[in-house]
Amino acid sequence: MSTAAIDTPPPSAAVRHSPAENIVGILVGTLVASLGLFLINSAGAVTGGTAGLVLLLAQVLHWPFAVIFAVVNLPFAVLAWTRKGWSFVASSVISVSLFSTFSLLHPKFIEAAHVNPLYAVLVGNLAAGIGILIVFRHHSSLGGFNVVALLCQDRLGWRAGYVLLGLDATVVALSALTAPLHTVLLSAAGVAILNVVLVMNHRPGRYPAAL
């Protein structure tokens, strides 16, 4: 019998991440995702996801962003608690907090006086997709639409990337009511790139160590 046959565990015996690996993974994932969002915002592009939806609602309701963000995310938090358990909710709260903190720090250390919009949107969404992928694989999320996407993948077998693509596309389409057409089209291309990263790399049964 070969050494490889002895050392390689069967597919059903996937090794779980250690607590230290989860901490580092969530730190790196939220940092990379927030850097991607910083690039997207630097280009003045429309943001998808729950944040994009909250920004649209803020323009209509004229409420503070933080208040609308909390109200919108509350039902998603309850859904996650009932369907995925307290550990997932706690981890997601930490991820969202880190993501928000990093988002506040980037402008203090990066001066983006001029950035090519096409480059910023495409690379920014690519970075955001990679960051979200890392967070997903450490049994966490950035809340909001992420929760719906992961539940659809776990319960229905739908790939999280496709679910997020549909939700993000809806937000970008609604942004056409207030944003210029060229901004909406560029944002749509960016949203597609972000979710292609998730479709190709996060699918049912591909990464059992994250569960």
PDB file of C-alpha atoms in Angstrom:
ATOM      1  CA  MET A   1       0.000   0.000   0.000  1.00  0.00           C
ATOM      2  CA  SER A   2       1.399   3.423  -0.963  1.00  0.00           C
ATOM      3  CA  THR A   3       2.041   6.253   1.486  1.00  0.00           C
ATOM      4  CA  ALA A   4      -0.403   8.474  -0.430  1.00  0.00           C
ATOM      5  CA  ALA A   5      -3.167   5.930   0.077  1.00  0.00           C
ATOM      6  CA  ILE A   6      -2.502   5.917   3.826  1.00  0.00           C
ATOM      7  CA  ASP A   7      -2.181   9.681   4.324  1.00  0.00           C
ATOM      8  CA  THR A   8      -5.086  10.833   2.164  1.00  0.00           C
ATOM      9  CA  PRO A   9      -8.432  10.842   4.027  1.00  0.00           C
ATOM     10  CA  PRO A  10     -11.555   9.708   2.205  1.00  0.00           C
ATOM     11  CA  PRO A  11     -13.794  12.467   0.771  1.00  0.00           C
ATOM     12  CA  SER A  12     -16.327  11.999   3.559  1.00  0.00           C
ATOM     13  CA  ALA A  13     -13.678  12.688   6.231  1.00  0.00           C
ATOM     14  CA  ALA A  14     -12.988  16.318   5.414  1.00  0.00           C
ATOM     15  CA  VAL A  15     -10.882  18.137   7.978  1.00  0.00           C
ATOM     16  CA  ARG A  16     -12.626  21.070   9.625  1.00  0.00           C
ATOM     17  CA  HIS A  17     -10.971  24.447  10.004  1.00  0.00           C
ATOM     18  CA  SER A  18      -9.416  25.101  13.393  1.00  0.00           C
ATOM     19  CA  PRO A  19     -10.571  28.137  15.410  1.00  0.00           C
ATOM     20  CA  ALA A  20      -7.305  29.912  14.548  1.00  0.00           C
ATOM     21  CA  GLU A  21      -7.822  29.227  10.837  1.00  0.00           C
ATOM     22  CA  ASN A  22     -11.372  30.598  11.036  1.00  0.00           C
ATOM     23  CA  ILE A  23     -10.181  33.778  12.762  1.00  0.00           C
ATOM     24  CA  VAL A  24      -7.444  34.415  10.203  1.00  0.00           C
ATOM     25  CA  GLY A  25      -9.742  33.479   7.314  1.00  0.00           C
ATOM     26  CA  ILE A  26     -12.469  35.894   8.403  1.00  0.00           C
ATOM     27  CA  LEU A  27      -9.935  38.672   8.996  1.00  0.00           C
ATOM     28  CA  VAL A  28      -8.431  38.227   5.535  1.00  0.00           C
ATOM     29  CA  GLY A  29     -11.793  37.772   3.820  1.00  0.00           C
ATOM     30  CA  THR A  30     -13.386  40.877   5.300  1.00  0.00           C
ATOM     31  CA  LEU A  31     -10.255  42.943   4.610  1.00  0.00           C
ATOM     32  CA  VAL A  32     -10.146  41.916   0.945  1.00  0.00           C
ATOM     33  CA  ALA A  33     -13.912  42.362   0.480  1.00  0.00           C
ATOM     34  CA  SER A  34     -13.841  45.833   2.070  1.00  0.00           C
ATOM     35  CA  LEU A  35     -10.903  46.842  -0.135  1.00  0.00           C
ATOM     36  CA  GLY A  36     -12.951  45.804  -3.142  1.00  0.00           C
ATOM     37  CA  LEU A  37     -15.871  47.933  -1.953  1.00  0.00           C
ATOM     38  CA  PHE A  38     -13.492  50.874  -1.478  1.00  0.00           C
ATOM     39  CA  LEU A  39     -12.396  50.615  -5.126  1.00  0.00           C
ATOM     40  CA  ILE A  40     -16.011  50.355  -6.307  1.00  0.00           C
ATOM     41  CA  ASN A  41     -17.041  53.423  -4.307  1.00  0.00           C
ATOM     42  CA  SER A  42     -13.975  55.325  -5.547  1.00  0.00           C
ATOM     43  CA  ALA A  43     -15.326  54.933  -9.073  1.00  0.00           C
ATOM     44  CA  GLY A  44     -18.769  56.184  -8.050  1.00  0.00           C
ATOM     45  CA  ALA A  45     -20.317  52.893  -9.147  1.00  0.00           C
ATOM     46  CA  VAL A  46     -23.494  51.370  -7.772  1.00  0.00           C
ATOM     47  CA  THR A  47     -23.098  48.743  -5.072  1.00  0.00           C
ATOM     48  CA  GLY A  48     -25.155  45.558  -5.133  1.00  0.00           C
ATOM     49  CA  GLY A  49     -26.202  43.475  -2.157  1.00  0.00           C
ATOM     50  CA  THR A  50     -27.880  44.649   1.023  1.00  0.00           C
ATOM     51  CA  ALA A  51     -25.692  47.769   1.206  1.00  0.00           C
ATOM     52  CA  GLY A  52     -26.860  48.844  -2.243  1.00  0.00           C
ATOM     53  CA  LEU A  53     -30.484  48.253  -1.295  1.00  0.00           C
ATOM     54  CA  VAL A  54     -30.078  50.308   1.893  1.00  0.00           C
ATOM     55  CA  LEU A  55     -28.529  53.185  -0.054  1.00  0.00           C
ATOM     56  CA  LEU A  56     -31.532  53.219  -2.390  1.00  0.00           C
ATOM     57  CA  LEU A  57     -33.983  53.151   0.526  1.00  0.00           C
ATOM     58  CA  ALA A  58     -32.076  55.971   2.248  1.00  0.00           C
ATOM     59  CA  GLN A  59     -32.688  58.203  -0.770  1.00  0.00           C
ATOM     60  CA  VAL A  60     -36.430  57.561  -0.538  1.00  0.00           C
ATOM     61  CA  LEU A  61     -36.967  57.479   3.231  1.00  0.00           C
ATOM     62  CA  HIS A  62     -34.339  60.078   4.226  1.00  0.00           C
ATOM     63  CA  TRP A  63     -33.429  58.040   7.293  1.00  0.00           C
ATOM     64  CA  PRO A  64     -29.844  57.580   8.553  1.00  0.00           C
ATOM     65  CA  PHE A  65     -27.988  54.773   6.760  1.00  0.00           C
ATOM     66  CA  ALA A  66     -27.218  52.964  10.026  1.00  0.00           C
ATOM     67  CA  VAL A  67     -30.901  52.870  11.027  1.00  0.00           C
ATOM     68  CA  ILE A  68     -32.088  51.469   7.685  1.00  0.00           C
ATOM     69  CA  PHE A  69     -29.170  49.016   7.595  1.00  0.00           C
ATOM     70  CA  ALA A  70     -30.130  47.644  11.016  1.00  0.00           C
ATOM     71  CA  VAL A  71     -33.832  47.372  10.114  1.00  0.00           C
ATOM     72  CA  VAL A  72     -33.165  45.670   6.787  1.00  0.00           C
ATOM     73  CA  ASN A  73     -30.690  43.182   8.273  1.00  0.00           C
ATOM     74  CA  LEU A  74     -32.869  42.219  11.251  1.00  0.00           C
ATOM     75  CA  PRO A  75     -35.080  39.695   9.384  1.00  0.00           C
ATOM     76  CA  PHE A  76     -31.982  38.167   7.757  1.00  0.00           C
ATOM     77  CA  ALA A  77     -30.406  37.744  11.211  1.00  0.00           C
ATOM     78  CA  VAL A  78     -33.555  36.031  12.523  1.00  0.00           C
ATOM     79  CA  LEU A  79     -33.634  33.782   9.462  1.00  0.00           C
ATOM     80  CA  ALA A  80     -29.989  32.833   9.954  1.00  0.00           C
ATOM     81  CA  TRP A  81     -30.580  32.122  13.666  1.00  0.00           C
ATOM     82  CA  THR A  82     -33.478  29.762  12.994  1.00  0.00           C
ATOM     83  CA  ARG A  83     -31.944  27.986   9.986  1.00  0.00           C
ATOM     84  CA  LYS A  84     -28.174  27.974  10.545  1.00  0.00           C
ATOM     85  CA  GLY A  85     -27.750  28.343  14.302  1.00  0.00           C
ATOM     86  CA  TRP A  86     -26.267  30.789  16.768  1.00  0.00           C
ATOM     87  CA  SER A  87     -22.622  30.108  15.875  1.00  0.00           C
ATOM     88  CA  PHE A  88     -23.209  31.166  12.269  1.00  0.00           C
ATOM     89  CA  VAL A  89     -25.042  34.305  13.398  1.00  0.00           C
ATOM     90  CA  ALA A  90     -22.289  35.205  15.882  1.00  0.00           C
ATOM     91  CA  SER A  91     -19.612  34.645  13.255  1.00  0.00           C
ATOM     92  CA  SER A  92     -21.541  36.749  10.734  1.00  0.00           C
ATOM     93  CA  VAL A  93     -21.943  39.603  13.230  1.00  0.00           C
ATOM     94  CA  ILE A  94     -18.170  39.573  13.739  1.00  0.00           C
ATOM     95  CA  SER A  95     -17.579  39.501   9.963  1.00  0.00           C
ATOM     96  CA  VAL A  96     -19.943  42.427   9.353  1.00  0.00           C
ATOM     97  CA  SER A  97     -18.292  44.410  12.159  1.00  0.00           C
ATOM     98  CA  LEU A  98     -14.814  43.766  10.755  1.00  0.00           C
ATOM     99  CA  PHE A  99     -15.985  44.599   7.238  1.00  0.00           C
ATOM    100  CA  SER A 100     -17.441  47.908   8.460  1.00  0.00           C
ATOM    101  CA  THR A 101     -14.283  48.734  10.426  1.00  0.00           C
ATOM    102  CA  PHE A 102     -11.974  48.023   7.499  1.00  0.00           C
ATOM    103  CA  SER A 103     -14.242  50.088   5.235  1.00  0.00           C
ATOM    104  CA  LEU A 104     -13.697  53.086   7.523  1.00  0.00           C
ATOM    105  CA  LEU A 105      -9.921  52.574   7.610  1.00  0.00           C
ATOM    106  CA  HIS A 106      -9.187  52.342   3.871  1.00  0.00           C
ATOM    107  CA  PRO A 107      -9.892  56.037   3.110  1.00  0.00           C
ATOM    108  CA  LYS A 108      -7.481  57.020   5.881  1.00  0.00           C
ATOM    109  CA  PHE A 109      -4.597  55.080   4.329  1.00  0.00           C
ATOM    110  CA  ILE A 110      -5.380  55.197   0.597  1.00  0.00           C
ATOM    111  CA  GLU A 111      -5.731  58.418  -1.318  1.00  0.00           C
ATOM    112  CA  ALA A 112      -7.728  57.710  -4.469  1.00  0.00           C
ATOM    113  CA  ALA A 113      -7.658  61.146  -6.083  1.00  0.00           C
ATOM    114  CA  HIS A 114      -8.006  59.580  -9.508  1.00  0.00           C
ATOM    115  CA  VAL A 115      -8.860  56.021 -10.398  1.00  0.00           C
ATOM    116  CA  ASN A 116      -9.942  54.625 -13.747  1.00  0.00           C
ATOM    117  CA  PRO A 117     -13.633  53.711 -13.274  1.00  0.00           C
ATOM    118  CA  LEU A 118     -13.456  50.575 -15.424  1.00  0.00           C
ATOM    119  CA  TYR A 119     -10.407  49.268 -13.589  1.00  0.00           C
ATOM    120  CA  ALA A 120     -11.812  50.167 -10.168  1.00  0.00           C
ATOM    121  CA  VAL A 121     -15.167  48.481 -10.765  1.00  0.00           C
ATOM    122  CA  LEU A 122     -13.806  45.298 -12.352  1.00  0.00           C
ATOM    123  CA  VAL A 123     -10.895  44.776  -9.958  1.00  0.00           C
ATOM    124  CA  GLY A 124     -12.956  45.975  -6.995  1.00  0.00           C
ATOM    125  CA  ASN A 125     -15.706  43.436  -7.647  1.00  0.00           C
ATOM    126  CA  LEU A 126     -13.127  40.711  -8.249  1.00  0.00           C
ATOM    127  CA  ALA A 127     -11.564  41.477  -4.855  1.00  0.00           C
ATOM    128  CA  ALA A 128     -14.991  41.633  -3.194  1.00  0.00           C
ATOM    129  CA  GLY A 129     -15.915  38.249  -4.668  1.00  0.00           C
ATOM    130  CA  ILE A 130     -12.684  36.662  -3.437  1.00  0.00           C
ATOM    131  CA  GLY A 131     -13.191  38.168   0.017  1.00  0.00           C
ATOM    132  CA  ILE A 132     -16.778  36.930   0.292  1.00  0.00           C
ATOM    133  CA  LEU A 133     -15.664  33.482  -0.895  1.00  0.00           C
ATOM    134  CA  ILE A 134     -13.092  33.296   1.909  1.00  0.00           C
ATOM    135  CA  VAL A 135     -15.696  34.372   4.470  1.00  0.00           C
ATOM    136  CA  PHE A 136     -18.178  31.748   3.195  1.00  0.00           C
ATOM    137  CA  ARG A 137     -15.590  29.005   3.488  1.00  0.00           C
ATOM    138  CA  HIS A 138     -15.069  29.784   7.142  1.00  0.00           C
ATOM    139  CA  HIS A 139     -18.743  29.273   8.010  1.00  0.00           C
ATOM    140  CA  SER A 140     -19.609  32.963   8.100  1.00  0.00           C
ATOM    141  CA  SER A 141     -21.212  35.653   5.957  1.00  0.00           C
ATOM    142  CA  LEU A 142     -21.545  39.394   5.520  1.00  0.00           C
ATOM    143  CA  GLY A 143     -25.229  39.197   6.444  1.00  0.00           C
ATOM    144  CA  GLY A 144     -28.209  40.279   4.358  1.00  0.00           C
ATOM    145  CA  PHE A 145     -28.405  38.662   0.925  1.00  0.00           C
ATOM    146  CA  ASN A 146     -25.464  36.412   1.829  1.00  0.00           C
ATOM    147  CA  VAL A 147     -27.714  34.578   4.289  1.00  0.00           C
ATOM    148  CA  VAL A 148     -30.406  33.953   1.667  1.00  0.00           C
ATOM    149  CA  ALA A 149     -27.834  32.734  -0.856  1.00  0.00           C
ATOM    150  CA  LEU A 150     -26.224  30.286   1.569  1.00  0.00           C
ATOM    151  CA  LEU A 151     -29.600  28.933   2.722  1.00  0.00           C
ATOM    152  CA  CYS A 152     -30.707  28.392  -0.876  1.00  0.00           C
ATOM    153  CA  GLN A 153     -27.488  26.486  -1.530  1.00  0.00           C
ATOM    154  CA  ASP A 154     -27.769  24.394   1.649  1.00  0.00           C
ATOM    155  CA  ARG A 155     -31.490  23.645   1.402  1.00  0.00           C
ATOM    156  CA  LEU A 156     -32.238  23.697  -2.319  1.00  0.00           C
ATOM    157  CA  GLY A 157     -28.889  22.979  -3.912  1.00  0.00           C
ATOM    158  CA  TRP A 158     -28.868  26.307  -5.777  1.00  0.00           C
ATOM    159  CA  ARG A 159     -25.409  27.785  -6.109  1.00  0.00           C
ATOM    160  CA  ALA A 160     -24.964  30.780  -3.829  1.00  0.00           C
ATOM    161  CA  GLY A 161     -23.341  32.764  -6.644  1.00  0.00           C
ATOM    162  CA  TYR A 162     -26.398  32.452  -8.871  1.00  0.00           C
ATOM    163  CA  VAL A 163     -28.736  33.494  -6.071  1.00  0.00           C
ATOM    164  CA  LEU A 164     -26.602  36.518  -5.220  1.00  0.00           C
ATOM    165  CA  LEU A 165     -26.326  37.399  -8.905  1.00  0.00           C
ATOM    166  CA  GLY A 166     -30.114  37.563  -9.183  1.00  0.00           C
ATOM    167  CA  LEU A 167     -30.483  39.645  -6.015  1.00  0.00           C
ATOM    168  CA  ASP A 168     -27.617  41.991  -6.893  1.00  0.00           C
ATOM    169  CA  ALA A 169     -28.897  42.424 -10.450  1.00  0.00           C
ATOM    170  CA  THR A 170     -32.272  43.495  -9.038  1.00  0.00           C
ATOM    171  CA  VAL A 171     -30.617  46.151  -6.858  1.00  0.00           C
ATOM    172  CA  VAL A 172     -28.510  47.437  -9.760  1.00  0.00           C
ATOM    173  CA  ALA A 173     -31.601  47.557 -11.989  1.00  0.00           C
ATOM    174  CA  LEU A 174     -33.474  49.594  -9.361  1.00  0.00           C
ATOM    175  CA  SER A 175     -30.530  51.986  -9.181  1.00  0.00           C
ATOM    176  CA  ALA A 176     -31.308  52.978 -12.781  1.00  0.00           C
ATOM    177  CA  LEU A 177     -34.050  55.160 -11.285  1.00  0.00           C
ATOM    178  CA  THR A 178     -31.416  57.523  -9.860  1.00  0.00           C
ATOM    179  CA  ALA A 179     -28.036  56.707 -11.469  1.00  0.00           C
ATOM    180  CA  PRO A 180     -26.827  57.451 -15.031  1.00  0.00           C
ATOM    181  CA  LEU A 181     -27.166  54.603 -17.522  1.00  0.00           C
ATOM    182  CA  HIS A 182     -23.400  54.202 -18.063  1.00  0.00           C
ATOM    183  CA  THR A 183     -22.889  53.852 -14.315  1.00  0.00           C
ATOM    184  CA  VAL A 184     -25.604  51.199 -14.103  1.00  0.00           C
ATOM    185  CA  LEU A 185     -24.116  49.221 -17.013  1.00  0.00           C
ATOM    186  CA  LEU A 186     -20.606  49.348 -15.536  1.00  0.00           C
ATOM    187  CA  SER A 187     -21.973  48.315 -12.132  1.00  0.00           C
ATOM    188  CA  ALA A 188     -23.849  45.405 -13.731  1.00  0.00           C
ATOM    189  CA  ALA A 189     -20.606  44.151 -15.309  1.00  0.00           C
ATOM    190  CA  GLY A 190     -18.908  44.366 -11.916  1.00  0.00           C
ATOM    191  CA  VAL A 191     -21.709  42.468 -10.170  1.00  0.00           C
ATOM    192  CA  ALA A 192     -21.423  39.724 -12.782  1.00  0.00           C
ATOM    193  CA  ILE A 193     -17.679  39.361 -12.121  1.00  0.00           C
ATOM    194  CA  LEU A 194     -18.177  39.203  -8.345  1.00  0.00           C
ATOM    195  CA  ASN A 195     -20.743  36.458  -8.560  1.00  0.00           C
ATOM    196  CA  VAL A 196     -18.885  34.444 -11.216  1.00  0.00           C
ATOM    197  CA  VAL A 197     -16.126  34.079  -8.615  1.00  0.00           C
ATOM    198  CA  LEU A 198     -18.669  32.565  -6.213  1.00  0.00           C
ATOM    199  CA  VAL A 199     -20.368  30.401  -8.848  1.00  0.00           C
ATOM    200  CA  MET A 200     -17.071  28.843  -9.926  1.00  0.00           C
ATOM    201  CA  ASN A 201     -15.608  28.336  -6.465  1.00  0.00           C
ATOM    202  CA  HIS A 202     -18.434  27.872  -3.955  1.00  0.00           C
ATOM    203  CA  ARG A 203     -20.858  25.129  -4.873  1.00  0.00           C
ATOM    204  CA  PRO A 204     -22.647  22.301  -3.004  1.00  0.00           C
ATOM    205  CA  GLY A 205     -20.303  19.474  -2.004  1.00  0.00           C
ATOM    206  CA  ARG A 206     -17.116  21.133  -3.237  1.00  0.00           C
ATOM    207  CA  TYR A 207     -15.779  22.400   0.083  1.00  0.00           C
ATOM    208  CA  PRO A 208     -17.114  20.301   2.991  1.00  0.00           C
ATOM    209  CA  ALA A 209     -14.349  21.486   5.339  1.00  0.00           C
ATOM    210  CA  ALA A 210     -16.159  24.782   5.683  1.00  0.00           C
ATOM    211  CA  LEU A 211     -19.206  23.176   7.243  1.00  0.00           C
TER     212      LEU A 211
END
